[in-house]
Amino acid sequence: MVSTTFTNLSDEKQTKIRKALLKEFTDQPLATAQVAPIVKTAGIARGAFISILMI
């Protein structure tokens, strides 16, 4: 479940984040996945990413 902040983002930004998440979790096992590649690929700040996913 994601926060309301995520659902309030534009469809384009949501898609970028979803694709970045999919890429990281496809490339890395859950235990070694990292936030840095996700935010870099999505083009968002680390703090924004954390805020978006907080429930």
GROMACS .gro file of C-alpha atoms in nm:
model
   55
    1MET     CA    1   0.000   0.000   0.000
    2VAL     CA    2   0.130   0.345  -0.085
    3SER     CA    3   0.053   0.681   0.065
    4THR     CA    4  -0.197   0.933  -0.065
    5THR     CA    5   0.106   1.135  -0.171
    6PHE     CA    6   0.185   0.873  -0.435
    7THR     CA    7  -0.168   0.863  -0.571
    8ASN     CA    8  -0.165   1.243  -0.597
    9LEU     CA    9   0.142   1.237  -0.826
   10SER     CA   10   0.100   1.272  -1.199
   11ASP     CA   11   0.059   0.951  -1.394
   12GLU     CA   12   0.397   1.016  -1.555
   13LYS     CA   13   0.577   1.041  -1.219
   14GLN     CA   14   0.398   0.733  -1.084
   15THR     CA   15   0.505   0.539  -1.392
   16LYS     CA   16   0.868   0.649  -1.353
   17ILE     CA   17   0.870   0.535  -0.990
   18ARG     CA   18   0.704   0.202  -1.070
   19LYS     CA   19   0.952   0.134  -1.351
   20ALA     CA   20   1.245   0.224  -1.126
   21LEU     CA   21   1.115  -0.011  -0.855
   22LEU     CA   22   1.060  -0.290  -1.105
   23LYS     CA   23   1.409  -0.246  -1.246
   24GLU     CA   24   1.578  -0.257  -0.906
   25PHE     CA   25   1.382  -0.558  -0.783
   26THR     CA   26   1.436  -0.738  -1.112
   27ASP     CA   27   1.811  -0.673  -1.101
   28GLN     CA   28   1.863  -0.733  -0.727
   29PRO     CA   29   1.725  -0.976  -0.471
   30LEU     CA   30   1.507  -0.812  -0.208
   31ALA     CA   31   1.780  -0.846   0.055
   32THR     CA   32   2.030  -0.644  -0.152
   33ALA     CA   33   1.800  -0.393  -0.322
   34GLN     CA   34   1.889  -0.030  -0.248
   35VAL     CA   35   1.705   0.302  -0.255
   36ALA     CA   36   1.984   0.493  -0.434
   37PRO     CA   37   1.940   0.325  -0.775
   38ILE     CA   38   1.563   0.359  -0.749
   39VAL     CA   39   1.565   0.734  -0.685
   40LYS     CA   40   1.833   0.788  -0.950
   41THR     CA   41   1.635   0.600  -1.213
   42ALA     CA   42   1.308   0.769  -1.112
   43GLY     CA   43   1.471   1.112  -1.099
   44ILE     CA   44   1.343   1.200  -0.753
   45ALA     CA   45   1.504   1.295  -0.423
   46ARG     CA   46   1.560   1.025  -0.162
   47GLY     CA   47   1.349   1.213   0.093
   48ALA     CA   48   1.063   1.245  -0.156
   49PHE     CA   49   1.080   0.872  -0.224
   50ILE     CA   50   1.056   0.792   0.146
   51SER     CA   51   0.765   1.036   0.190
   52ILE     CA   52   0.582   0.890  -0.108
   53LEU     CA   53   0.599   0.535   0.024
   54MET     CA   54   0.520   0.609   0.388
   55ILE     CA   55   0.178   0.481   0.486
   0.00000   0.00000   0.00000
